Amino acid sequence: MRATLPGRPVVIAHRGASGYLPEHTLVAKALAAGMGADYLEQDVVATRDGELIVFHDLVLDAMTDVATRFPGRQRADGCFYCIDFTLAEIRELTIGERRAAGSCSARFPGRFPDGAGRFAIPTFAEEMAFIRGLGDAMGRPLGLYPEVKDPAWHRRHGIDLGARVLEALADAGYDAADGRVFVQCFEAAELQRLRTDLGCRLPLVQLLDSAGGPPSAAALAGIASYAQGIGPSLRLICAGRGAGGPIATGLVADAHAAGLVVHPYTLRREELPAGCDSVDEVLDLVLGQLRADGLFTDFPDLVAGWVGRYIPG
Ligand code: G3P
Ligand code: CA
């Protein structure tokens, strides 16, 4: 299976329109849809009572008021773990703008101000129902892009997160390879297990961080044996600047040669990849020149606008 929209790269809202509203809130997902996103991302983690929530971190510290609402519930490392709280307790929390690690300062200064709204953490089931309703109301399909977050860690805590995510997707009617869902994970063993042991029929995307550099052709062929795509860090693609502007590694072409869709992450206007001086330079390189099949972004309006201008549907 290749790209769901051949020729036209897909816009993947990274944690929703998280450049404008607190990440993984339902309003951030609605804004992303209104801005033209094709897929809305969900990072999925588990609570103490085994419920699935849409939240990026294993710990609640950087995004919520957990320390004031539940003083004393941190572990010895000082962190408040999602998996130590029931869903009922999670529902008592307010989520806000991301703070820098170990700090009270905003991770991305200038984004939506903390304290300017009350937002809650959605469950995975609530979010899927919300997105289905939103797509129906807008008259266009909205795709899901769930990430199984740290499955080995969850397994050590008694939760088979990959299996639970597939069950939740199936319960919501998402179990066919019809282009409405990509399932992503950093852990290759988990993706292989989803494909072989759990019989997953959905397209799988192997996430790749920048450690170790771009994978070899042989490694990409190995990924293609169980996944339909890769989600590489932009750092694996943008290789610096030459006389003519940004220059790239051969990763996108190599992955396409292996039959893999390429959905790099994450375009943020505050943190451009090496060698790129503007958002449009990133888009011209990654989508225009290299023809990646989509892009994760905190700013779906910028990517949808570029696609509309240069690659009409
Ligand atoms: O899933 C793509 C991208 O979101 C991976 O990084 O840490 O933002 O989940 P992270
Ligand atoms: Ca993610």
PDB file of C-alpha atoms and ligand atoms in Angstrom:
ATOM      1  CA  MET A   1       0.000   0.000   0.000  1.00  0.00           C
ATOM      2  CA  ARG A   2       1.387   3.422  -0.998  1.00  0.00           C
ATOM      3  CA  ALA A   3       0.213   6.903  -0.043  1.00  0.00           C
ATOM      4  CA  THR A   4      -3.497   7.205   0.646  1.00  0.00           C
ATOM      5  CA  LEU A   5      -3.805  10.261  -1.606  1.00  0.00           C
ATOM      6  CA  PRO A   6      -1.466   9.542  -4.533  1.00  0.00           C
ATOM      7  CA  GLY A   7       0.472  12.554  -5.697  1.00  0.00           C
ATOM      8  CA  ARG A   8      -0.795  14.807  -2.965  1.00  0.00           C
ATOM      9  CA  PRO A   9       1.031  14.756   0.360  1.00  0.00           C
ATOM     10  CA  VAL A  10      -1.138  14.373   3.444  1.00  0.00           C
ATOM     11  CA  VAL A  11      -1.195  16.938   6.225  1.00  0.00           C
ATOM     12  CA  ILE A  12      -0.842  15.250   9.616  1.00  0.00           C
ATOM     13  CA  ALA A  13      -1.751  17.474  12.545  1.00  0.00           C
ATOM     14  CA  HIS A  14       0.878  16.696  15.184  1.00  0.00           C
ATOM     15  CA  ARG A  15      -1.040  16.473  18.480  1.00  0.00           C
ATOM     16  CA  GLY A  16      -3.702  18.567  16.678  1.00  0.00           C
ATOM     17  CA  ALA A  17      -3.062  22.180  15.731  1.00  0.00           C
ATOM     18  CA  SER A  18      -0.680  22.229  18.671  1.00  0.00           C
ATOM     19  CA  GLY A  19       1.065  25.374  17.484  1.00  0.00           C
ATOM     20  CA  TYR A  20      -2.093  27.278  18.372  1.00  0.00           C
ATOM     21  CA  LEU A  21      -3.862  25.420  21.197  1.00  0.00           C
ATOM     22  CA  PRO A  22      -2.717  23.042  23.965  1.00  0.00           C
ATOM     23  CA  GLU A  23      -1.671  19.737  22.427  1.00  0.00           C
ATOM     24  CA  HIS A  24      -4.033  16.777  22.267  1.00  0.00           C
ATOM     25  CA  THR A  25      -7.080  18.756  23.338  1.00  0.00           C
ATOM     26  CA  LEU A  26     -10.226  18.244  21.311  1.00  0.00           C
ATOM     27  CA  VAL A  27     -10.298  21.909  20.341  1.00  0.00           C
ATOM     28  CA  ALA A  28      -6.780  21.545  18.948  1.00  0.00           C
ATOM     29  CA  LYS A  29      -8.038  18.627  16.834  1.00  0.00           C
ATOM     30  CA  ALA A  30     -11.056  20.638  15.647  1.00  0.00           C
ATOM     31  CA  LEU A  31      -8.873  23.587  14.705  1.00  0.00           C
ATOM     32  CA  ALA A  32      -6.558  21.275  12.764  1.00  0.00           C
ATOM     33  CA  ALA A  33      -9.495  19.867  10.830  1.00  0.00           C
ATOM     34  CA  GLY A  34     -10.703  23.382  10.075  1.00  0.00           C
ATOM     35  CA  MET A  35      -7.228  24.263   8.838  1.00  0.00           C
ATOM     36  CA  GLY A  36      -7.295  21.431   6.321  1.00  0.00           C
ATOM     37  CA  ALA A  37      -5.482  18.569   8.053  1.00  0.00           C
ATOM     38  CA  ASP A  38      -6.071  15.131   6.538  1.00  0.00           C
ATOM     39  CA  TYR A  39      -4.977  13.139   9.607  1.00  0.00           C
ATOM     40  CA  LEU A  40      -5.143  14.002  13.306  1.00  0.00           C
ATOM     41  CA  GLU A  41      -2.493  12.392  15.508  1.00  0.00           C
ATOM     42  CA  GLN A  42      -3.128  10.610  18.816  1.00  0.00           C
ATOM     43  CA  ASP A  43      -0.344   9.650  21.203  1.00  0.00           C
ATOM     44  CA  VAL A  44      -1.895   6.938  23.369  1.00  0.00           C
ATOM     45  CA  VAL A  45      -0.941   5.985  26.928  1.00  0.00           C
ATOM     46  CA  ALA A  46      -2.766   4.070  29.684  1.00  0.00           C
ATOM     47  CA  THR A  47      -4.167   4.981  33.094  1.00  0.00           C
ATOM     48  CA  ARG A  48      -3.985   2.906  36.283  1.00  0.00           C
ATOM     49  CA  ASP A  49      -7.359   1.336  35.564  1.00  0.00           C
ATOM     50  CA  GLY A  50      -6.312   0.427  32.027  1.00  0.00           C
ATOM     51  CA  GLU A  51      -8.165   3.175  30.188  1.00  0.00           C
ATOM     52  CA  LEU A  52      -6.543   4.684  27.103  1.00  0.00           C
ATOM     53  CA  ILE A  53      -5.998   8.428  27.011  1.00  0.00           C
ATOM     54  CA  VAL A  54      -4.658  10.735  24.319  1.00  0.00           C
ATOM     55  CA  PHE A  55      -1.564  12.223  25.889  1.00  0.00           C
ATOM     56  CA  HIS A  56       2.042  12.383  24.761  1.00  0.00           C
ATOM     57  CA  ASP A  57       4.072  11.863  27.921  1.00  0.00           C
ATOM     58  CA  LEU A  58       4.265   8.976  30.367  1.00  0.00           C
ATOM     59  CA  VAL A  59       4.212  11.637  33.093  1.00  0.00           C
ATOM     60  CA  LEU A  60       1.719  14.415  33.714  1.00  0.00           C
ATOM     61  CA  ASP A  61       4.192  16.996  34.998  1.00  0.00           C
ATOM     62  CA  ALA A  62       4.880  19.184  31.952  1.00  0.00           C
ATOM     63  CA  MET A  63       1.287  19.576  30.787  1.00  0.00           C
ATOM     64  CA  THR A  64      -1.081  19.566  33.771  1.00  0.00           C
ATOM     65  CA  ASP A  65      -1.784  20.871  37.261  1.00  0.00           C
ATOM     66  CA  VAL A  66      -1.241  17.405  38.766  1.00  0.00           C
ATOM     67  CA  ALA A  67       1.298  18.585  41.355  1.00  0.00           C
ATOM     68  CA  THR A  68      -1.186  20.968  42.964  1.00  0.00           C
ATOM     69  CA  ARG A  69      -4.229  18.676  42.612  1.00  0.00           C
ATOM     70  CA  PHE A  70      -2.548  15.498  43.834  1.00  0.00           C
ATOM     71  CA  PRO A  71       0.379  16.497  46.046  1.00  0.00           C
ATOM     72  CA  GLY A  72       2.406  13.549  47.288  1.00  0.00           C
ATOM     73  CA  ARG A  73       1.413  11.211  44.443  1.00  0.00           C
ATOM     74  CA  GLN A  74       4.752  11.490  42.653  1.00  0.00           C
ATOM     75  CA  ARG A  75       7.192   8.590  42.505  1.00  0.00           C
ATOM     76  CA  ALA A  76      10.670   8.639  44.026  1.00  0.00           C
ATOM     77  CA  ASP A  77      11.963  10.240  40.828  1.00  0.00           C
ATOM     78  CA  GLY A  78       9.678  13.214  41.503  1.00  0.00           C
ATOM     79  CA  CYS A  79       7.371  12.546  38.533  1.00  0.00           C
ATOM     80  CA  PHE A  80       3.603  11.980  38.417  1.00  0.00           C
ATOM     81  CA  TYR A  81       2.971   9.030  36.077  1.00  0.00           C
ATOM     82  CA  CYS A  82      -0.251   8.692  34.079  1.00  0.00           C
ATOM     83  CA  ILE A  83      -0.344   5.005  34.936  1.00  0.00           C
ATOM     84  CA  ASP A  84      -0.492   5.794  38.674  1.00  0.00           C
ATOM     85  CA  PHE A  85      -3.795   7.683  38.250  1.00  0.00           C
ATOM     86  CA  THR A  86      -7.279   6.391  37.464  1.00  0.00           C
ATOM     87  CA  LEU A  87      -9.240   7.887  34.606  1.00  0.00           C
ATOM     88  CA  ALA A  88     -11.529   9.563  37.151  1.00  0.00           C
ATOM     89  CA  GLU A  89      -8.496  11.269  38.658  1.00  0.00           C
ATOM     90  CA  ILE A  90      -7.114  12.205  35.234  1.00  0.00           C
ATOM     91  CA  ARG A  91     -10.439  13.871  34.509  1.00  0.00           C
ATOM     92  CA  GLU A  92      -9.879  16.231  37.444  1.00  0.00           C
ATOM     93  CA  LEU A  93      -6.776  17.680  35.816  1.00  0.00           C
ATOM     94  CA  THR A  94      -6.507  20.762  33.659  1.00  0.00           C
ATOM     95  CA  ILE A  95      -4.181  20.552  30.696  1.00  0.00           C
ATOM     96  CA  GLY A  96      -2.388  23.607  29.396  1.00  0.00           C
ATOM     97  CA  GLU A  97       0.563  24.670  27.295  1.00  0.00           C
ATOM     98  CA  ARG A  98       3.639  22.456  27.492  1.00  0.00           C
ATOM     99  CA  ARG A  99       6.305  23.607  29.924  1.00  0.00           C
ATOM    100  CA  ALA A 100       9.993  23.064  29.298  1.00  0.00           C
ATOM    101  CA  ALA A 101      11.387  20.015  31.121  1.00  0.00           C
ATOM    102  CA  GLY A 102      11.833  20.729  34.835  1.00  0.00           C
ATOM    103  CA  SER A 103      10.732  24.335  34.407  1.00  0.00           C
ATOM    104  CA  CYS A 104       7.716  26.633  34.751  1.00  0.00           C
ATOM    105  CA  SER A 105       8.536  28.312  31.445  1.00  0.00           C
ATOM    106  CA  ALA A 106       6.679  27.563  28.234  1.00  0.00           C
ATOM    107  CA  ARG A 107       8.401  25.046  25.958  1.00  0.00           C
ATOM    108  CA  PHE A 108       7.398  27.229  22.993  1.00  0.00           C
ATOM    109  CA  PRO A 109       7.043  30.849  24.138  1.00  0.00           C
ATOM    110  CA  GLY A 110       4.410  32.774  22.235  1.00  0.00           C
ATOM    111  CA  ARG A 111       2.001  29.895  21.782  1.00  0.00           C
ATOM    112  CA  PHE A 112      -1.417  29.774  23.495  1.00  0.00           C
ATOM    113  CA  PRO A 113      -0.938  31.250  26.971  1.00  0.00           C
ATOM    114  CA  ASP A 114      -1.286  29.082  30.062  1.00  0.00           C
ATOM    115  CA  GLY A 115      -4.358  29.847  32.125  1.00  0.00           C
ATOM    116  CA  ALA A 116      -6.345  31.301  29.226  1.00  0.00           C
ATOM    117  CA  GLY A 117      -8.720  28.353  28.980  1.00  0.00           C
ATOM    118  CA  ARG A 118      -9.819  25.141  30.677  1.00  0.00           C
ATOM    119  CA  PHE A 119      -8.939  21.997  28.774  1.00  0.00           C
ATOM    120  CA  ALA A 120      -9.199  18.302  29.585  1.00  0.00           C
ATOM    121  CA  ILE A 121      -7.394  15.133  28.533  1.00  0.00           C
ATOM    122  CA  PRO A 122      -9.639  13.056  26.241  1.00  0.00           C
ATOM    123  CA  THR A 123      -9.859   9.298  26.216  1.00  0.00           C
ATOM    124  CA  PHE A 124      -8.938   7.588  22.963  1.00  0.00           C
ATOM    125  CA  ALA A 125     -12.559   6.473  22.519  1.00  0.00           C
ATOM    126  CA  GLU A 126     -13.876   9.994  23.115  1.00  0.00           C
ATOM    127  CA  GLU A 127     -11.429  11.400  20.611  1.00  0.00           C
ATOM    128  CA  MET A 128     -12.327   8.875  17.926  1.00  0.00           C
ATOM    129  CA  ALA A 129     -16.039   9.635  18.388  1.00  0.00           C
ATOM    130  CA  PHE A 130     -15.309  13.361  18.245  1.00  0.00           C
ATOM    131  CA  ILE A 131     -13.286  13.055  15.042  1.00  0.00           C
ATOM    132  CA  ARG A 132     -15.908  10.848  13.426  1.00  0.00           C
ATOM    133  CA  GLY A 133     -18.599  13.386  14.270  1.00  0.00           C
ATOM    134  CA  LEU A 134     -16.480  16.268  13.083  1.00  0.00           C
ATOM    135  CA  GLY A 135     -15.692  14.592   9.777  1.00  0.00           C
ATOM    136  CA  ASP A 136     -19.359  13.760   9.227  1.00  0.00           C
ATOM    137  CA  ALA A 137     -20.362  17.357   9.956  1.00  0.00           C
ATOM    138  CA  MET A 138     -17.656  18.733   7.672  1.00  0.00           C
ATOM    139  CA  GLY A 139     -18.512  16.297   4.897  1.00  0.00           C
ATOM    140  CA  ARG A 140     -14.991  14.976   4.504  1.00  0.00           C
ATOM    141  CA  PRO A 141     -13.166  12.017   6.040  1.00  0.00           C
ATOM    142  CA  LEU A 142     -10.690  12.797   8.802  1.00  0.00           C
ATOM    143  CA  GLY A 143      -7.969  10.226   9.326  1.00  0.00           C
ATOM    144  CA  LEU A 144      -6.587   8.925  12.613  1.00  0.00           C
ATOM    145  CA  TYR A 145      -2.873   8.512  13.260  1.00  0.00           C
ATOM    146  CA  PRO A 146      -2.479   6.807  16.675  1.00  0.00           C
ATOM    147  CA  GLU A 147       0.956   6.182  18.161  1.00  0.00           C
ATOM    148  CA  VAL A 148       1.415   3.256  20.544  1.00  0.00           C
ATOM    149  CA  LYS A 149       3.537   5.071  23.096  1.00  0.00           C
ATOM    150  CA  ASP A 150       6.314   3.156  24.871  1.00  0.00           C
ATOM    151  CA  PRO A 151       4.703  -0.304  24.607  1.00  0.00           C
ATOM    152  CA  ALA A 152       7.591  -2.129  26.319  1.00  0.00           C
ATOM    153  CA  TRP A 153       7.300   0.227  29.301  1.00  0.00           C
ATOM    154  CA  HIS A 154       3.533  -0.323  29.443  1.00  0.00           C
ATOM    155  CA  ARG A 155       4.033  -4.092  29.285  1.00  0.00           C
ATOM    156  CA  ARG A 156       6.321  -3.901  32.315  1.00  0.00           C
ATOM    157  CA  HIS A 157       3.417  -2.150  34.042  1.00  0.00           C
ATOM    158  CA  GLY A 158       0.934  -4.878  33.080  1.00  0.00           C
ATOM    159  CA  ILE A 159      -0.682  -3.233  30.046  1.00  0.00           C
ATOM    160  CA  ASP A 160      -0.560  -4.637  26.499  1.00  0.00           C
ATOM    161  CA  LEU A 161      -0.882  -1.202  24.945  1.00  0.00           C
ATOM    162  CA  GLY A 162      -0.608  -2.292  21.313  1.00  0.00           C
ATOM    163  CA  ALA A 163      -3.391  -4.842  21.676  1.00  0.00           C
ATOM    164  CA  ARG A 164      -5.553  -2.333  23.544  1.00  0.00           C
ATOM    165  CA  VAL A 165      -5.100   0.300  20.840  1.00  0.00           C
ATOM    166  CA  LEU A 166      -6.098  -2.176  18.115  1.00  0.00           C
ATOM    167  CA  GLU A 167      -9.156  -3.249  20.148  1.00  0.00           C
ATOM    168  CA  ALA A 168     -10.226   0.357  20.657  1.00  0.00           C
ATOM    169  CA  LEU A 169      -9.783   1.096  16.958  1.00  0.00           C
ATOM    170  CA  ALA A 170     -11.820  -1.977  16.012  1.00  0.00           C
ATOM    171  CA  ASP A 171     -14.553  -1.043  18.505  1.00  0.00           C
ATOM    172  CA  ALA A 172     -14.786   2.326  16.754  1.00  0.00           C
ATOM    173  CA  GLY A 173     -14.961   0.699  13.334  1.00  0.00           C
ATOM    174  CA  TYR A 174     -11.362   1.227  12.301  1.00  0.00           C
ATOM    175  CA  ASP A 175      -9.912  -2.165  11.413  1.00  0.00           C
ATOM    176  CA  ALA A 176      -9.567  -2.151   7.631  1.00  0.00           C
ATOM    177  CA  ALA A 177      -6.741  -0.918   5.428  1.00  0.00           C
ATOM    178  CA  ASP A 178      -8.934   1.729   3.843  1.00  0.00           C
ATOM    179  CA  GLY A 179      -6.674   4.729   4.317  1.00  0.00           C
ATOM    180  CA  ARG A 180      -8.464   6.158   7.343  1.00  0.00           C
ATOM    181  CA  VAL A 181      -5.845   5.078   9.904  1.00  0.00           C
ATOM    182  CA  PHE A 182      -2.097   4.695  10.193  1.00  0.00           C
ATOM    183  CA  VAL A 183      -0.711   3.085  13.360  1.00  0.00           C
ATOM    184  CA  GLN A 184       2.749   4.321  14.349  1.00  0.00           C
ATOM    185  CA  CYS A 185       5.354   3.284  16.902  1.00  0.00           C
ATOM    186  CA  PHE A 186       9.063   3.764  17.586  1.00  0.00           C
ATOM    187  CA  GLU A 187       9.506   0.145  18.746  1.00  0.00           C
ATOM    188  CA  ALA A 188      10.050  -2.200  15.775  1.00  0.00           C
ATOM    189  CA  ALA A 189       9.324  -5.317  17.824  1.00  0.00           C
ATOM    190  CA  GLU A 190       5.891  -3.969  18.732  1.00  0.00           C
ATOM    191  CA  LEU A 191       4.986  -3.198  15.118  1.00  0.00           C
ATOM    192  CA  GLN A 192       6.130  -6.671  14.094  1.00  0.00           C
ATOM    193  CA  ARG A 193       3.974  -8.141  16.868  1.00  0.00           C
ATOM    194  CA  LEU A 194       0.951  -6.103  15.759  1.00  0.00           C
ATOM    195  CA  ARG A 195       1.390  -7.386  12.226  1.00  0.00           C
ATOM    196  CA  THR A 196       2.174 -11.043  12.882  1.00  0.00           C
ATOM    197  CA  ASP A 197       0.856 -12.050  16.312  1.00  0.00           C
ATOM    198  CA  LEU A 198      -2.159  -9.744  16.496  1.00  0.00           C
ATOM    199  CA  GLY A 199      -3.109  -9.890  12.806  1.00  0.00           C
ATOM    200  CA  CYS A 200      -3.347  -6.142  12.378  1.00  0.00           C
ATOM    201  CA  ARG A 201      -4.580  -5.189   8.891  1.00  0.00           C
ATOM    202  CA  LEU A 202      -4.030  -1.450   9.302  1.00  0.00           C
ATOM    203  CA  PRO A 203      -1.049   0.265   7.661  1.00  0.00           C
ATOM    204  CA  LEU A 204       1.871   0.503  10.079  1.00  0.00           C
ATOM    205  CA  VAL A 205       4.486   3.247  10.245  1.00  0.00           C
ATOM    206  CA  GLN A 206       7.914   2.727  11.771  1.00  0.00           C
ATOM    207  CA  LEU A 207       8.993   5.904  13.548  1.00  0.00           C
ATOM    208  CA  LEU A 208      12.708   6.696  13.351  1.00  0.00           C
ATOM    209  CA  ASP A 209      14.526   9.123  15.593  1.00  0.00           C
ATOM    210  CA  SER A 210      17.736  10.812  14.523  1.00  0.00           C
ATOM    211  CA  ALA A 211      20.099   8.573  16.510  1.00  0.00           C
ATOM    212  CA  GLY A 212      22.356   6.593  14.234  1.00  0.00           C
ATOM    213  CA  GLY A 213      21.579   8.542  11.077  1.00  0.00           C
ATOM    214  CA  PRO A 214      19.454   7.472   8.093  1.00  0.00           C
ATOM    215  CA  PRO A 215      18.832   3.708   7.824  1.00  0.00           C
ATOM    216  CA  SER A 216      20.527   1.694   5.103  1.00  0.00           C
ATOM    217  CA  ALA A 217      18.716   0.228   2.120  1.00  0.00           C
ATOM    218  CA  ALA A 218      18.876  -3.172   3.827  1.00  0.00           C
ATOM    219  CA  ALA A 219      17.330  -1.752   7.001  1.00  0.00           C
ATOM    220  CA  LEU A 220      14.555  -0.130   4.960  1.00  0.00           C
ATOM    221  CA  ALA A 221      13.875  -3.443   3.236  1.00  0.00           C
ATOM    222  CA  GLY A 222      13.577  -5.002   6.672  1.00  0.00           C
ATOM    223  CA  ILE A 223      11.061  -2.370   7.742  1.00  0.00           C
ATOM    224  CA  ALA A 224       9.088  -2.947   4.535  1.00  0.00           C
ATOM    225  CA  SER A 225       8.595  -6.583   5.602  1.00  0.00           C
ATOM    226  CA  TYR A 226       6.171  -5.496   8.350  1.00  0.00           C
ATOM    227  CA  ALA A 227       5.322  -1.802   7.805  1.00  0.00           C
ATOM    228  CA  GLN A 228       3.907   0.315   5.015  1.00  0.00           C
ATOM    229  CA  GLY A 229       5.768   3.489   5.897  1.00  0.00           C
ATOM    230  CA  ILE A 230       8.378   5.290   7.915  1.00  0.00           C
ATOM    231  CA  GLY A 231       7.996   8.365  10.086  1.00  0.00           C
ATOM    232  CA  PRO A 232      11.531   9.741  10.224  1.00  0.00           C
ATOM    233  CA  SER A 233      12.696  12.769  12.147  1.00  0.00           C
ATOM    234  CA  LEU A 234      13.277  15.685   9.785  1.00  0.00           C
ATOM    235  CA  ARG A 235      16.856  15.555  11.064  1.00  0.00           C
ATOM    236  CA  LEU A 236      17.285  12.337   9.061  1.00  0.00           C
ATOM    237  CA  ILE A 237      16.324  14.202   5.880  1.00  0.00           C
ATOM    238  CA  CYS A 238      17.613  17.766   6.123  1.00  0.00           C
ATOM    239  CA  ALA A 239      21.396  17.588   5.895  1.00  0.00           C
ATOM    240  CA  GLY A 240      22.465  21.221   6.047  1.00  0.00           C
ATOM    241  CA  ARG A 241      22.883  24.002   3.545  1.00  0.00           C
ATOM    242  CA  GLY A 242      24.774  24.188   0.281  1.00  0.00           C
ATOM    243  CA  ALA A 243      25.366  26.981  -2.210  1.00  0.00           C
ATOM    244  CA  GLY A 244      21.878  26.525  -3.667  1.00  0.00           C
ATOM    245  CA  GLY A 245      19.995  26.238  -0.386  1.00  0.00           C
ATOM    246  CA  PRO A 246      18.973  23.311   1.839  1.00  0.00           C
ATOM    247  CA  ILE A 247      20.370  19.899   0.977  1.00  0.00           C
ATOM    248  CA  ALA A 248      18.977  16.475   1.812  1.00  0.00           C
ATOM    249  CA  THR A 249      19.996  12.937   2.547  1.00  0.00           C
ATOM    250  CA  GLY A 250      18.817  10.165   0.246  1.00  0.00           C
ATOM    251  CA  LEU A 251      16.374   8.767   2.798  1.00  0.00           C
ATOM    252  CA  VAL A 252      13.107   9.673   1.078  1.00  0.00           C
ATOM    253  CA  ALA A 253      14.224   8.221  -2.264  1.00  0.00           C
ATOM    254  CA  ASP A 254      15.650   5.120  -0.573  1.00  0.00           C
ATOM    255  CA  ALA A 255      12.422   4.544   1.354  1.00  0.00           C
ATOM    256  CA  HIS A 256      10.325   4.981  -1.775  1.00  0.00           C
ATOM    257  CA  ALA A 257      12.573   2.479  -3.540  1.00  0.00           C
ATOM    258  CA  ALA A 258      11.772   0.035  -0.734  1.00  0.00           C
ATOM    259  CA  GLY A 259       8.049   0.645  -1.277  1.00  0.00           C
ATOM    260  CA  LEU A 260       7.571   2.662   1.894  1.00  0.00           C
ATOM    261  CA  VAL A 261       5.455   5.756   2.390  1.00  0.00           C
ATOM    262  CA  VAL A 262       7.405   8.592   4.068  1.00  0.00           C
ATOM    263  CA  HIS A 263       5.750  10.839   6.679  1.00  0.00           C
ATOM    264  CA  PRO A 264       8.494  12.888   8.409  1.00  0.00           C
ATOM    265  CA  TYR A 265       8.025  14.669  11.749  1.00  0.00           C
ATOM    266  CA  THR A 266       7.772  17.442  13.000  1.00  0.00           C
ATOM    267  CA  LEU A 267       7.526  20.775  11.205  1.00  0.00           C
ATOM    268  CA  ARG A 268       7.485  23.600  13.755  1.00  0.00           C
ATOM    269  CA  ARG A 269       8.061  27.184  12.759  1.00  0.00           C
ATOM    270  CA  GLU A 270      10.004  27.740  16.002  1.00  0.00           C
ATOM    271  CA  GLU A 271      12.448  24.875  15.348  1.00  0.00           C
ATOM    272  CA  LEU A 272      13.363  24.550  11.690  1.00  0.00           C
ATOM    273  CA  PRO A 273      15.598  21.641  10.666  1.00  0.00           C
ATOM    274  CA  ALA A 274      19.253  22.186   9.859  1.00  0.00           C
ATOM    275  CA  GLY A 275      19.923  24.152   6.699  1.00  0.00           C
ATOM    276  CA  CYS A 276      16.395  25.534   6.316  1.00  0.00           C
ATOM    277  CA  ASP A 277      15.748  29.233   6.913  1.00  0.00           C
ATOM    278  CA  SER A 278      11.960  29.232   6.612  1.00  0.00           C
ATOM    279  CA  VAL A 279       8.917  26.974   6.732  1.00  0.00           C
ATOM    280  CA  ASP A 280       8.558  27.257   2.958  1.00  0.00           C
ATOM    281  CA  GLU A 281      12.152  26.113   2.469  1.00  0.00           C
ATOM    282  CA  VAL A 282      11.357  22.964   4.453  1.00  0.00           C
ATOM    283  CA  LEU A 283       8.188  22.371   2.451  1.00  0.00           C
ATOM    284  CA  ASP A 284       9.861  23.076  -0.901  1.00  0.00           C
ATOM    285  CA  LEU A 285      12.569  20.537  -0.030  1.00  0.00           C
ATOM    286  CA  VAL A 286      10.605  17.777   1.711  1.00  0.00           C
ATOM    287  CA  LEU A 287       7.310  17.855  -0.168  1.00  0.00           C
ATOM    288  CA  GLY A 288       8.248  19.649  -3.389  1.00  0.00           C
ATOM    289  CA  GLN A 289      11.667  18.269  -4.261  1.00  0.00           C
ATOM    290  CA  LEU A 290      11.842  14.971  -2.376  1.00  0.00           C
ATOM    291  CA  ARG A 291       8.096  14.204  -2.697  1.00  0.00           C
ATOM    292  CA  ALA A 292       7.578  12.867   0.790  1.00  0.00           C
ATOM    293  CA  ASP A 293       4.051  11.489   1.111  1.00  0.00           C
ATOM    294  CA  GLY A 294       3.004  13.668   4.031  1.00  0.00           C
ATOM    295  CA  LEU A 295       4.292  15.632   6.977  1.00  0.00           C
ATOM    296  CA  PHE A 296       3.598  15.871  10.700  1.00  0.00           C
ATOM    297  CA  THR A 297       3.249  19.480  11.752  1.00  0.00           C
ATOM    298  CA  ASP A 298       2.163  21.590  14.711  1.00  0.00           C
ATOM    299  CA  PHE A 299       0.966  24.137  12.122  1.00  0.00           C
ATOM    300  CA  PRO A 300      -1.420  22.352   9.732  1.00  0.00           C
ATOM    301  CA  ASP A 301      -2.526  25.630   8.148  1.00  0.00           C
ATOM    302  CA  LEU A 302       1.000  26.282   6.857  1.00  0.00           C
ATOM    303  CA  VAL A 303       1.360  22.836   5.294  1.00  0.00           C
ATOM    304  CA  ALA A 304      -2.199  22.732   3.912  1.00  0.00           C
ATOM    305  CA  GLY A 305      -1.656  26.187   2.434  1.00  0.00           C
ATOM    306  CA  TRP A 306       1.577  25.102   0.729  1.00  0.00           C
ATOM    307  CA  VAL A 307      -0.050  21.926  -0.631  1.00  0.00           C
ATOM    308  CA  GLY A 308      -3.006  23.900  -1.939  1.00  0.00           C
ATOM    309  CA  ARG A 309      -0.706  26.326  -3.717  1.00  0.00           C
ATOM    310  CA  TYR A 310       1.716  23.887  -5.256  1.00  0.00           C
ATOM    311  CA  ILE A 311       0.085  20.446  -5.455  1.00  0.00           C
ATOM    312  CA  PRO A 312      -3.609  20.945  -6.206  1.00  0.00           C
ATOM    313  CA  GLY A 313      -5.763  17.905  -5.459  1.00  0.00           C
TER     314      GLY A 313
HETATM  315  O1  G3P B   1       4.708  10.426  15.922  1.00  0.00           O
HETATM  316  C1  G3P B   1       5.459  11.336  15.194  1.00  0.00           C
HETATM  317  C2  G3P B   1       6.082  12.180  16.200  1.00  0.00           C
HETATM  318  O2  G3P B   1       5.025  12.622  16.984  1.00  0.00           O
HETATM  319  C3  G3P B   1       7.063  11.390  17.018  1.00  0.00           C
HETATM  320  O3  G3P B   1       7.547  12.116  18.055  1.00  0.00           O
HETATM  321  O4  G3P B   1       7.701  12.474  20.458  1.00  0.00           O
HETATM  322  O5  G3P B   1       6.216  13.896  19.102  1.00  0.00           O
HETATM  323  O6  G3P B   1       5.607  11.553  19.566  1.00  0.00           O
HETATM  324  P1  G3P B   1       6.719  12.511  19.349  1.00  0.00           P
HETATM  325 CA    CA B   2       3.697  11.040  18.223  1.00  0.00          CA
END
